[in-house]
Backbone as a ProteinNet text record, in pm:
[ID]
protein_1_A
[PRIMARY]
XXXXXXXXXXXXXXXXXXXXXXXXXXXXXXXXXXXXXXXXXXXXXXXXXXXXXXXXXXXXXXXXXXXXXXXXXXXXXXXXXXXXXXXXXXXXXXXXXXXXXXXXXXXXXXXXXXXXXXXXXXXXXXXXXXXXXXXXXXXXXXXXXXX
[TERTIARY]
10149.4	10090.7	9984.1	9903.5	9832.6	9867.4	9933.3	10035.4	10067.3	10129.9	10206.8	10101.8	9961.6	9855.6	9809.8	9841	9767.6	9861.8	9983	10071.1	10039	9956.7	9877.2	9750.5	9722.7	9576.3	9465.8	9463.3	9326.4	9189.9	9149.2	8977.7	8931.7	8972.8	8931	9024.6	9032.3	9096.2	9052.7	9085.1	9009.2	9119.3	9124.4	9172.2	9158.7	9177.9	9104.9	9122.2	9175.3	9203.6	9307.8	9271.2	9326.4	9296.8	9414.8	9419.4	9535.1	9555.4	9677.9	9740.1	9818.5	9881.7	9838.7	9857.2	9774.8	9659.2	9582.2	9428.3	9465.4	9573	9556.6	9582.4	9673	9722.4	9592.5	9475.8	9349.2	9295.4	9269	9222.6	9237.8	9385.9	9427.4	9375.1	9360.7	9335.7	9200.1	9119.6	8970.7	8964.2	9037.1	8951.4	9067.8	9092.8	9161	9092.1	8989.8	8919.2	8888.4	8929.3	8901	8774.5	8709.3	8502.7	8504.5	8436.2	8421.3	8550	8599.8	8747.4	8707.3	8677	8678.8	8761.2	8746.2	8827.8	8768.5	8801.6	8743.1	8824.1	8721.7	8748.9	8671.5	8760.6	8695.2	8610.2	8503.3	8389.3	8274.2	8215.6	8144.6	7963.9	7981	7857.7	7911.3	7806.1	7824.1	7866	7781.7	7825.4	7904.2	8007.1	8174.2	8262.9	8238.5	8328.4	8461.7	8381.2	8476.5	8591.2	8525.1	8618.9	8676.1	8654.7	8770.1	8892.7	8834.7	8923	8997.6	8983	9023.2	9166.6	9092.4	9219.5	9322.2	9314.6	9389.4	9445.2	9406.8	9515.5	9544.4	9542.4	9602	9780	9758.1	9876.9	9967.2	9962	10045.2	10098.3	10219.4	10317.7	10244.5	10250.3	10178.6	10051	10005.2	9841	9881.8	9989.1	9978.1	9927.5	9886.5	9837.2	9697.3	9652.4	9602.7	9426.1	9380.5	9244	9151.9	9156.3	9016.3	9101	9245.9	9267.7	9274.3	9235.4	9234.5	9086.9	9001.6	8858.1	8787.2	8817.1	8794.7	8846.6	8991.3	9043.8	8944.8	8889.4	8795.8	8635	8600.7	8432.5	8472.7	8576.8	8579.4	8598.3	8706.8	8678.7	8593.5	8519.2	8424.9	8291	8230	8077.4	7963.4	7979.7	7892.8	7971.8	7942.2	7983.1	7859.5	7918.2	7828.3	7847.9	7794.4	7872.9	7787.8	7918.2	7883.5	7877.4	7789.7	7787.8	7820.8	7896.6	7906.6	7826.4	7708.3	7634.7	7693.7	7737.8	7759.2	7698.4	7555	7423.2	7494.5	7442.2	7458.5	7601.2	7687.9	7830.4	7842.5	7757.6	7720.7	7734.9	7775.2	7808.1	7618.6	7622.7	7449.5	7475.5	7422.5	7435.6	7357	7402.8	7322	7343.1	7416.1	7381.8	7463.1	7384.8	7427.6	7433.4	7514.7	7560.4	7629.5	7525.9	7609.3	7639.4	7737.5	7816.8	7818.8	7824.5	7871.1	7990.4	8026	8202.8	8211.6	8070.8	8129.2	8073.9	8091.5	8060.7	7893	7815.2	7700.7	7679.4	7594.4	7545.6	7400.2	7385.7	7197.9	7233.7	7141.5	7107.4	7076.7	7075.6	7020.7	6938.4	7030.3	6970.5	7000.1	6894.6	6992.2	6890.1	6964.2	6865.9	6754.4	6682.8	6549.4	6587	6489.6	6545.8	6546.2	6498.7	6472.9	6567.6	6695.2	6780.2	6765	6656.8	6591.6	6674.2	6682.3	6778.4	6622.3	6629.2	6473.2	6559.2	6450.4	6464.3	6472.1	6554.7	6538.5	6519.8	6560.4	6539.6	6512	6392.6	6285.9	6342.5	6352.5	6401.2	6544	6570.1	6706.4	6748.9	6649.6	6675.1	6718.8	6701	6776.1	6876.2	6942.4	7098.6	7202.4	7297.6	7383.5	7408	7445	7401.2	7490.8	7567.1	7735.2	7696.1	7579.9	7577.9	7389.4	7331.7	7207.6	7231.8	7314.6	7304.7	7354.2	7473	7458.4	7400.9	7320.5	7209.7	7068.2	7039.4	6920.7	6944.6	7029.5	7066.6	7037.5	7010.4	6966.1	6849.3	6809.5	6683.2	6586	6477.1	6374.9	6370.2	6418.4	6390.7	6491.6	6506	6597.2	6526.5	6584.8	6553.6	6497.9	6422.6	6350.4	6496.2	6565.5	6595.6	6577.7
9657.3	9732.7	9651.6	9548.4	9455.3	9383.9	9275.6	9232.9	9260.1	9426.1	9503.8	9545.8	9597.4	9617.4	9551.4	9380.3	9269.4	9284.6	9332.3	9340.1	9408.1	9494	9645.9	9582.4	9500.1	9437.4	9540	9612.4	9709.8	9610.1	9675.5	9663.5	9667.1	9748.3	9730.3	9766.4	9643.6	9691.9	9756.3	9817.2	9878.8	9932.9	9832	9872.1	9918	10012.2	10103.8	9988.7	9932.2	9860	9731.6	9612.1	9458.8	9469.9	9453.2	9399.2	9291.2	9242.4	9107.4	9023.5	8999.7	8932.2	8947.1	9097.5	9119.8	9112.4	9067.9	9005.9	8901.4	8784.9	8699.8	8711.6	8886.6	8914	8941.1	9040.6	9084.9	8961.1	8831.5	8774.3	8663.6	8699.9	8693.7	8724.8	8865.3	8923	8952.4	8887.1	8927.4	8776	8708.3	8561.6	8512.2	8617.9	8596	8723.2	8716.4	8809.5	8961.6	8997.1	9118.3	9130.3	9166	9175.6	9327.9	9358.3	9488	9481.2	9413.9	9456.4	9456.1	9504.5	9588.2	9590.5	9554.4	9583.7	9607.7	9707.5	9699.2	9629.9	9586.8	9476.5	9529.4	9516.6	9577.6	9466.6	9427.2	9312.2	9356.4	9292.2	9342.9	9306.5	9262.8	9216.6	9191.6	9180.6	9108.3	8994.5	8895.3	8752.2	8716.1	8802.4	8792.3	8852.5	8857.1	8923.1	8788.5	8668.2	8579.5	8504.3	8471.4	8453.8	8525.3	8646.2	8743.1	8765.4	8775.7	8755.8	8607.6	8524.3	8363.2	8369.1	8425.6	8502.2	8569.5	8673.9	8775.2	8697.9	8615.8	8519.8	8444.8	8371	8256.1	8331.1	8458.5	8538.1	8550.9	8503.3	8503.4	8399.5	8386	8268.4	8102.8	8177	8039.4	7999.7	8048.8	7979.7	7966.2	7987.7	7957.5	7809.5	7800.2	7690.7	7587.5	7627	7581.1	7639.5	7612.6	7694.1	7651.2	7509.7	7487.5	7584.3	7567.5	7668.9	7769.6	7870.9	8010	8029.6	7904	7918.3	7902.5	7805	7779	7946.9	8016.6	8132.2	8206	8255	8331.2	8327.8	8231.2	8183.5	8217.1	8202.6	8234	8355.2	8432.9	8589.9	8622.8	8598.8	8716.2	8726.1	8772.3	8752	8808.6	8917.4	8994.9	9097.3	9074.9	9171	9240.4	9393.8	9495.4	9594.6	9582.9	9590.8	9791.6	9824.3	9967.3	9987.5	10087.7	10143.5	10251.7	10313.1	10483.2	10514.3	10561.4	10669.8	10749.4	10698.2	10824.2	10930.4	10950.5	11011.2	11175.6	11045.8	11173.7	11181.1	11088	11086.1	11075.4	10947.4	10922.9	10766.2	10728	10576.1	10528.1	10386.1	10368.1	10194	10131.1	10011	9901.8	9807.2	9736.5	9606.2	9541.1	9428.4	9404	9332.6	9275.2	9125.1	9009.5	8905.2	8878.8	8743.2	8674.9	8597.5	8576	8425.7	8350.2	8214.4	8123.3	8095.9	8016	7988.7	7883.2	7819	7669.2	7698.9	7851.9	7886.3	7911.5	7894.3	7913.3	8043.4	8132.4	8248.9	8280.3	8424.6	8422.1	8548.7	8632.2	8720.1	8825.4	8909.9	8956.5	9079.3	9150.3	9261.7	9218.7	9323.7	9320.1	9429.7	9419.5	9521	9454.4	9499.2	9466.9	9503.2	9536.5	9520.1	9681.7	9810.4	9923.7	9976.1	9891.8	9939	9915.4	9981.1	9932.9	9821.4	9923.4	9811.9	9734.8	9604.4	9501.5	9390.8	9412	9263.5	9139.8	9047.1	8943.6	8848.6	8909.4	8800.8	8913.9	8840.4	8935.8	8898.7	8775.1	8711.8	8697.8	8744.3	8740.5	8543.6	8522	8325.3	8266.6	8365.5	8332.2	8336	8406.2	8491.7	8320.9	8346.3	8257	8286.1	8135.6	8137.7	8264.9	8261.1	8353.8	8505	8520.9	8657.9	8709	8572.4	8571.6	8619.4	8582.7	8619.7	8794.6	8832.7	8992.1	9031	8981.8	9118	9059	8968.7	8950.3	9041.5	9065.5	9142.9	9318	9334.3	9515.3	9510.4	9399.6	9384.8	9292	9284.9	9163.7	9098.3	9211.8	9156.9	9198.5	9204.4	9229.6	9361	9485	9611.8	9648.9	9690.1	9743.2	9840.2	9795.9	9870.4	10059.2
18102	18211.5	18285.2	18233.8	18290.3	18383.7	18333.8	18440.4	18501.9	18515.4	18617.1	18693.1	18672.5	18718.4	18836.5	18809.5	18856.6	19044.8	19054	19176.1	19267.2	19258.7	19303.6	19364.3	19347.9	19435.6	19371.5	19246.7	19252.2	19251.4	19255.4	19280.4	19124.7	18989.7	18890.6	18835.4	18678.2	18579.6	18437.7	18410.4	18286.6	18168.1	18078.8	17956.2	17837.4	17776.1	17637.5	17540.8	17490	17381.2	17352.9	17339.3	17316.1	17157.6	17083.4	16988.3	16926.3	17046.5	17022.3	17180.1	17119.5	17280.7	17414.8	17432.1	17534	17578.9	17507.8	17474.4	17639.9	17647.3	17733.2	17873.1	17870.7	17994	18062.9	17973.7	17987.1	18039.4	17967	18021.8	18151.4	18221.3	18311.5	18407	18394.8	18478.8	18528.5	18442.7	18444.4	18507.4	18505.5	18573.2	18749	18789.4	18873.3	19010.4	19001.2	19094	19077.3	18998.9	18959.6	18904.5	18966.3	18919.5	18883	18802.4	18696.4	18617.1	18607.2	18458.2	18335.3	18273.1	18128	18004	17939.3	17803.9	17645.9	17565	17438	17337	17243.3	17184.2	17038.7	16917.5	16782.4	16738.1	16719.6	16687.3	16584.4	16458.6	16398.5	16489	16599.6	16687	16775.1	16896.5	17025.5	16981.3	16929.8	16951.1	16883.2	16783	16782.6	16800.7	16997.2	17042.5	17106.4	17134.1	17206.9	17099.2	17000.1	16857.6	16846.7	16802.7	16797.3	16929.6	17056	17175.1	17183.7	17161.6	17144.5	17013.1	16868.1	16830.7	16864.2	16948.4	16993.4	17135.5	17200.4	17292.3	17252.9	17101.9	17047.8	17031.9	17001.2	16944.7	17073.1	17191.6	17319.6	17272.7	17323.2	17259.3	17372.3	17466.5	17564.8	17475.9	17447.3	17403.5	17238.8	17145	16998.7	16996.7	16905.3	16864.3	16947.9	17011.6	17168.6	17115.2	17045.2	17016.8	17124.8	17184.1	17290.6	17426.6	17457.3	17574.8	17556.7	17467.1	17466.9	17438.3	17424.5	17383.6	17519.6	17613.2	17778.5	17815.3	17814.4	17909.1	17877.5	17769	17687.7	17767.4	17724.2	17766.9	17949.3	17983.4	18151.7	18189.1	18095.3	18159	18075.6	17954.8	17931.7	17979.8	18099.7	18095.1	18005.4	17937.9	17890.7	17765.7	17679.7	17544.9	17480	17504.6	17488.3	17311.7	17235	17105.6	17093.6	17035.7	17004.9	16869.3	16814	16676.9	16668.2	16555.4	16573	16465.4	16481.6	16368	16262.7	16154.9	16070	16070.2	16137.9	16031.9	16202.1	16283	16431.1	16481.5	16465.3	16501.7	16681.7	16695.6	16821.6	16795.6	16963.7	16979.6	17004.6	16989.1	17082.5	17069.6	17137.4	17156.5	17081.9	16969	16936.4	17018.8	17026.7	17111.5	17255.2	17317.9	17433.5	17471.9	17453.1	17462.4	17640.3	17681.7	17819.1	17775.4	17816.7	17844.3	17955.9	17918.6	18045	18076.1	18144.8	18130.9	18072.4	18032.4	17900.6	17777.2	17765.4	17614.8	17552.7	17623.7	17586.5	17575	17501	17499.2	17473.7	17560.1	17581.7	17518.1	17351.8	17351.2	17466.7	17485.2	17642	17535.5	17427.7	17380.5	17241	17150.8	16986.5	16949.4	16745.7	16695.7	16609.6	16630.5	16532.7	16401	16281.4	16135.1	16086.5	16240.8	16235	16279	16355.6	16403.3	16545.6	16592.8	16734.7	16828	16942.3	17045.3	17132.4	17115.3	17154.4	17291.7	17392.8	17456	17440.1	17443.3	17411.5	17513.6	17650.8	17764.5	17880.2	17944.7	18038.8	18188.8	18227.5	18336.1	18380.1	18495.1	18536.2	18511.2	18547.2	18593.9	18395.6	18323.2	18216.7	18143	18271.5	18245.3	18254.3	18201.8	18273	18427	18521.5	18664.8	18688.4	18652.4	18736.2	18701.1	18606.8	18618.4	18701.3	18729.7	18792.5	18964.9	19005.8	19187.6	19173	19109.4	19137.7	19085.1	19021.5	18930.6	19018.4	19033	19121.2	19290.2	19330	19397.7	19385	19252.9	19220.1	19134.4	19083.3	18948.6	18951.1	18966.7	18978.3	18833.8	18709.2	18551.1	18496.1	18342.6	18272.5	18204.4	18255.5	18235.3	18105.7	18058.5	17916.9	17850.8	17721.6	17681.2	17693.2
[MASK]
+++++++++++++++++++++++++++++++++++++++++++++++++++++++++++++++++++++++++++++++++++++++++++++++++++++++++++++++++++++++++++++++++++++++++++++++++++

């Protein structure tokens, strides 16, 4: 349906769930102009969300075996991995971390949890984002919003 998605010219794609092959159609499609495309991704943290996605497009027959080109497709569509928890206690989602990316693989904490659970700032300044996600957000934010 991704693929088939991509013929339609939309404006956004948004997929409930990648857990294999289609991991690369996803990331097709996220690096071919489609700005806001979306996908969930099962990760025990933010900052292994691109490993785990790099897995799940190794499993496309084009990318088997290929770990730096499904590690480049990866670091390029993903900008930002937002990791969810579900509360046993309240049976509520809440966010522990937030991970940017660059497109050559670097990553900036942006959010995480402290040792209370606590979702904490880790970066105050937009000018510390990776560049590609610094011009549209300097565009709505002078800082990096207070938890």
């Amino acid at each position: 349906l991704g693929r088939d998605a991509l013929r339609f010219l939309p404006s956004r794609i948004i997929v409930g769930e990648a857990r294999g092959a289609e991991m690369a159609d996803a990331c097709n499609a996220m690096t071919t102009g489609h700005e806001g495309s979306m996908v969930s991704v099962h990760a025990n943290s933010a900052a292994e969300t691109v490993p785990k996605v790099v897995n799940y497009v190794m499993m496309a027959a084009r990318f088997a075996g290929q770990v730096e080109l499904a590690t480049r497709v990866s670091y390029q569509a993903i900008h930002l991995a937002v990791h969810l928890r579900k509360s046993q206690r309240l049976g509520r989602r809440t966010v522990t971390g937030v991970v940017a990316y660059s497109a050559d693989g670097a990553a900036v904490d942006v959010y995480r949890s402290d040792d209370h659970g606590a979702l904490v700032r880790s970066v105050y300044s937009i000018a510390d984002l990776p560049r590609r996600l610094q011009e549209p957000l300097a565009e709505q934010l002078d800082e990096v919003p207070a938890p």
